[in-house]
Coordinates of N, CA and C in Angstrom, one line a residue:
G1 N 0.7 -1.2 -0.1 CA 0.0 -0.1 -0.1 C 0.8 1.3 0.1
K2 N 2.1 1.3 0.5 CA 2.9 2.4 0.5 C 4.1 2.5 -0.3
G3 N 4.1 1.6 -1.2 CA 5.3 1.7 -2.2 C 6.5 0.7 -1.8
V4 N 6.3 -0.1 -0.8 CA 7.3 -0.9 -0.3 C 7.7 -2.0 -1.2
A5 N 6.5 -2.7 -1.8 CA 6.7 -3.7 -2.9 C 7.4 -3.2 -4.3
A6 N 7.0 -2.1 -4.5 CA 7.7 -1.5 -5.7 C 9.0 -1.1 -5.5
G7 N 9.3 -0.6 -4.3 CA 10.8 -0.2 -3.9 C 11.5 -1.4 -3.8
L8 N 11.0 -2.5 -3.3 CA 11.8 -3.7 -3.1 C 12.0 -4.2 -4.7
G9 N 11.2 -4.1 -5.4 CA 11.5 -4.6 -6.8 C 12.5 -3.8 -7.5
A10 N 12.5 -2.6 -7.3 CA 13.5 -1.6 -8.0 C 14.8 -1.9 -7.2
L11 N 14.8 -2.1 -6.1 CA 16.1 -2.3 -5.4 C 16.7 -3.8 -5.9
A12 N 15.9 -4.6 -6.2 CA 16.3 -6.0 -6.7 C 17.0 -5.7 -7.9
I13 N 16.5 -4.8 -8.6 CA 17.4 -4.6 -10.0 C 18.6 -3.9 -9.7
I14 N 18.9 -3.0 -8.9 CA 20.0 -2.1 -8.5 C 21.0 -3.0 -7.8
S15 N 20.6 -3.7 -6.7 CA 21.3 -4.5 -5.9 C 20.6 -5.6 -5.3
P16 N 20.5 -6.8 -5.9 CA 19.8 -7.9 -5.6 C 20.2 -8.4 -4.1
F17 N 21.5 -8.1 -3.7 CA 21.8 -8.6 -2.2 C 21.2 -7.5 -1.2
S18 N 21.2 -6.3 -1.6 CA 20.5 -5.4 -0.8 C 18.9 -5.8 -0.6
A19 N 18.3 -6.1 -1.6 CA 16.8 -6.5 -1.6 C 16.7 -7.8 -0.8
V20 N 17.7 -8.8 -0.8 CA 17.6 -9.9 0.2 C 17.6 -9.2 1.5
I21 N 18.6 -8.4 1.9 CA 18.5 -7.9 3.2 C 17.3 -7.2 3.6
A22 N 16.6 -6.5 2.5 CA 15.3 -5.9 2.8 C 14.1 -7.0 3.3
L23 N 14.4 -8.1 2.9 CA 13.4 -9.2 3.2 C 13.4 -9.5 4.8
S24 N 14.4 -8.9 5.4 CA 14.5 -9.2 6.8 C 13.3 -8.6 7.4
G25 N 12.7 -7.5 6.7 CA 11.5 -6.8 7.1 C 10.3 -7.9 7.2
V26 N 10.2 -9.0 6.4 CA 9.2 -9.9 6.3 C 9.3 -10.6 7.6
I27 N 10.6 -11.1 8.1 CA 10.8 -11.8 9.3 C 10.3 -10.9 10.5
I28 N 10.7 -9.6 10.5 CA 10.4 -8.7 11.6 C 8.7 -8.6 11.5
A29 N 8.2 -8.5 10.5 CA 6.8 -8.4 10.5 C 6.0 -9.5 11.0
V30 N 6.6 -10.9 10.6 CA 5.9 -12.0 11.1 C 6.2 -12.2 12.5
L31 N 7.2 -11.8 13.0 CA 7.5 -12.1 14.5 C 6.9 -11.1 15.4
S32 N 6.8 -9.8 14.9 CA 6.2 -8.6 15.8 C 4.6 -8.6 15.4
K33 N 4.3 -9.0 14.3 CA 3.0 -8.8 13.8 C 2.6 -7.3 13.4
Y34 N 3.7 -6.7 13.2 CA 3.3 -5.3 12.7 C 4.1 -5.2 11.4
V35 N 3.2 -5.2 10.2 CA 3.7 -5.2 8.9 C 4.6 -3.7 8.7
S36 N 3.9 -2.7 9.3 CA 4.6 -1.3 9.0 C 6.0 -1.4 9.7
L37 N 6.1 -2.0 10.9 CA 7.4 -2.1 11.6 C 8.5 -2.8 10.7
G38 N 8.1 -4.0 10.1 CA 8.9 -4.6 9.2 C 9.2 -4.0 8.1
S39 N 8.2 -3.1 7.4 CA 8.5 -2.3 6.2 C 9.7 -1.3 6.5
V40 N 9.5 -0.4 7.6 CA 10.3 0.5 7.9 C 11.8 -0.1 8.2
I41 N 11.8 -1.1 9.0 CA 13.0 -1.7 9.4 C 13.8 -2.4 8.2
G42 N 13.0 -3.1 7.3 CA 13.6 -3.8 6.1 C 14.1 -2.7 5.1
T43 N 13.4 -1.6 5.1 CA 13.7 -0.5 4.2 C 15.0 0.2 4.6
S44 N 15.1 0.6 6.0 CA 16.4 1.1 6.6 C 17.5 0.2 6.5
L45 N 17.4 -1.2 6.8 CA 18.6 -1.9 6.7 C 19.1 -2.0 5.3
S46 N 18.1 -2.2 4.4 CA 18.7 -2.5 3.0 C 19.2 -1.0 2.4
L47 N 18.7 0.0 2.9 CA 19.4 1.3 2.5 C 20.8 1.4 3.2
G48 N 20.8 1.1 4.5 CA 22.1 1.0 5.0 C 23.3 0.0 4.4
A49 N 22.8 -0.9 4.1 CA 23.6 -2.1 3.3 C 24.0 -1.4 2.0
L50 N 23.2 -0.8 1.2 CA 23.5 -0.3 0.0 C 24.4 1.0 0.2
I51 N 24.2 1.8 1.2 CA 25.2 2.8 1.5 C 26.8 2.2 1.6
V52 N 26.7 1.3 2.3 CA 28.0 0.6 2.7 C 28.5 -0.1 1.4
F53 N 27.8 -0.7 0.7 CA 28.2 -1.4 -0.6 C 28.7 -0.3 -1.6
S54 N 28.0 0.7 -1.6 CA 28.3 1.7 -2.6 C 29.5 2.6 -2.2
A55 N 29.7 2.8 -0.9 CA 30.6 3.8 -0.4 C 32.1 3.0 -0.6
F56 N 32.0 1.8 -0.5 CA 33.2 1.0 -0.7 C 33.3 0.0 -2.1
E57 N 32.3 0.6 -2.9 CA 32.2 0.0 -4.3 C 32.5 -1.5 -4.1
V58 N 31.6 -2.2 -3.3 CA 31.8 -3.6 -3.1 C 31.2 -4.4 -4.4
T59 N 31.8 -5.5 -4.7 CA 31.4 -6.3 -5.8 C 30.8 -7.7 -5.1
I60 N 29.6 -8.2 -5.2 CA 29.1 -9.2 -4.5 C 28.6 -10.1 -5.7
F61 N 29.1 -11.3 -5.8 CA 28.7 -12.3 -6.9 C 28.9 -11.7 -8.2
G62 N 29.8 -10.7 -8.4 CA 29.9 -10.1 -9.8 C 28.9 -8.9 -9.8
W63 N 28.3 -8.6 -8.9 CA 27.3 -7.4 -9.0 C 28.2 -6.2 -8.3
D64 N 28.3 -5.2 -9.2 CA 29.0 -4.0 -8.7 C 28.1 -3.0 -8.1
H65 N 28.6 -2.3 -7.2 CA 27.9 -1.2 -6.5 C 28.8 0.0 -6.4
D66 N 28.1 1.0 -6.9 CA 28.7 2.4 -6.8 C 27.9 3.4 -6.3
R67 N 28.3 4.6 -6.2 CA 27.7 5.7 -5.5 C 26.5 6.1 -6.3
W68 N 26.4 5.9 -7.6 CA 25.2 6.1 -8.5 C 24.0 5.4 -8.0
D69 N 24.1 4.3 -7.5 CA 23.0 3.5 -7.0 C 22.2 4.2 -5.8
L70 N 22.8 5.2 -5.1 CA 22.2 5.8 -4.1 C 21.3 6.9 -4.6
L71 N 21.6 7.3 -6.0 CA 20.6 8.4 -6.3 C 19.3 8.0 -6.4
F72 N 19.1 6.8 -6.6 CA 17.6 6.1 -6.5 C 17.3 5.9 -5.2
A73 N 18.2 5.0 -4.6 CA 17.9 4.4 -3.1 C 17.5 5.3 -2.1
I74 N 18.2 6.4 -2.0 CA 18.0 7.2 -0.7 C 16.6 7.9 -1.1
P75 N 16.3 8.6 -2.0 CA 15.0 9.3 -2.1 C 13.8 8.3 -1.9
V76 N 13.9 7.0 -2.6 CA 12.8 6.2 -2.5 C 12.8 5.6 -1.0
S77 N 13.8 5.3 -0.4 CA 13.7 4.9 1.0 C 13.2 6.0 1.9
I78 N 13.6 7.2 1.8 CA 12.9 8.4 2.4 C 11.3 8.5 2.2
L79 N 10.9 8.4 1.0 CA 9.7 8.4 0.6 C 8.9 7.3 1.3
I80 N 9.5 6.1 1.2 CA 8.7 4.9 2.1 C 8.7 5.1 3.4
I81 N 9.7 5.6 4.0 CA 9.7 5.7 5.5 C 8.7 6.9 6.0
W82 N 8.8 7.9 5.0 CA 7.9 9.2 5.4 C 6.5 8.7 5.1
S83 N 6.2 7.9 4.3 CA 4.8 7.7 4.0 C 4.4 6.6 5.2
H84 N 5.2 6.2 6.1 CA 4.9 5.3 7.2 C 4.8 6.2 8.5
Q85 N 5.0 7.5 8.5 CA 5.0 8.3 9.5 C 3.8 8.1 10.5
S86 N 2.6 8.0 9.9 CA 1.5 7.9 10.8 C 1.4 6.3 11.5
N87 N 2.0 5.3 10.7 CA 2.1 4.2 11.4 C 3.2 4.2 12.5
I88 N 4.4 4.9 12.4 CA 5.4 5.1 13.2 C 4.7 5.6 14.5
G89 N 3.9 6.6 14.3 CA 3.2 7.4 15.4 C 2.4 6.5 16.1
R90 N 1.7 5.5 15.5 CA 0.8 4.5 16.2 C 1.4 3.4 17.0
L91 N 2.6 3.0 16.2 CA 3.6 2.1 17.0 C 4.1 2.7 18.2
V92 N 4.5 3.9 18.1 CA 5.1 4.5 19.5 C 4.0 4.6 20.5
K93 N 2.7 4.9 20.2 CA 1.6 5.0 21.3 C 1.1 3.6 21.5
G94 N 1.4 2.6 20.7 CA 1.0 1.2 20.9 C -0.5 0.9 20.3
D95 N -1.0 2.0 19.4 CA -2.2 1.7 18.8 C -2.2 1.1 17.4
E96 N -1.0 0.8 17.0 CA -0.9 0.2 15.5 C -1.6 -1.2 15.5
S97 N -2.3 -1.4 14.5 CA -3.1 -2.8 14.2 C -1.9 -3.9 13.9
K98 N -2.2 -5.0 14.4 CA -1.5 -6.3 14.4 C -2.0 -7.1 13.1
L99 N -1.1 -7.9 12.4 CA -1.4 -8.9 11.7 C -2.3 -9.9 12.5
E100 N -3.3 -10.4 11.9 CA -4.1 -11.5 12.8 C -4.2 -12.8 11.9
N101 N -4.3 -13.8 12.6 CA -4.6 -15.1 11.9 C -6.0 -15.4 12.0
K102 N -6.7 -14.8 11.0 CA -8.2 -15.0 11.0 C -8.6 -16.3 10.4
P103 N -9.5 -16.9 11.1 CA -10.1 -18.2 10.4 C -10.7 -18.0 9.0
A104 N -10.7 -18.9 8.2 CA -11.3 -18.8 6.8 C -12.9 -18.7 7.1
P105 N -13.5 -17.9 6.2 CA -14.9 -17.7 6.3 C -15.6 -19.1 6.0
R106 N -16.6 -19.3 6.6 CA -17.4 -20.7 6.3 C -18.3 -20.4 5.1
R107 N -18.4 -21.4 4.4 CA -19.2 -21.3 3.2 C -20.6 -21.7 3.6
A108 N -21.5 -21.1 3.1 CA -23.0 -21.6 3.3 C -23.2 -22.8 2.6
Q109 N -24.1 -23.8 3.3 CA -24.2 -25.1 2.7 C -25.6 -25.1 2.3

């Protein structure tokens, strides 16, 4: 809903390894039951990884990283985190809704 999937897809093109790091957000979302928390942390971790990879021009499995990658990644990450500011406020207050395991609806017989 807030550009996370699109951002992850674009990140996978720029830096597949950073995209894998972003998937840590899925683990956080599942464990905490807060999708927004997973989205913000996954975005932050992947941006941090990409900054390090780009600053040191790291090559991972033949995939080069340079500072130009950050021209896309920084603004997109800021937009994703900014779009979650209301969720962050609710997380701080303890009012954010959680993922729930709802039973499947029963079909009429």
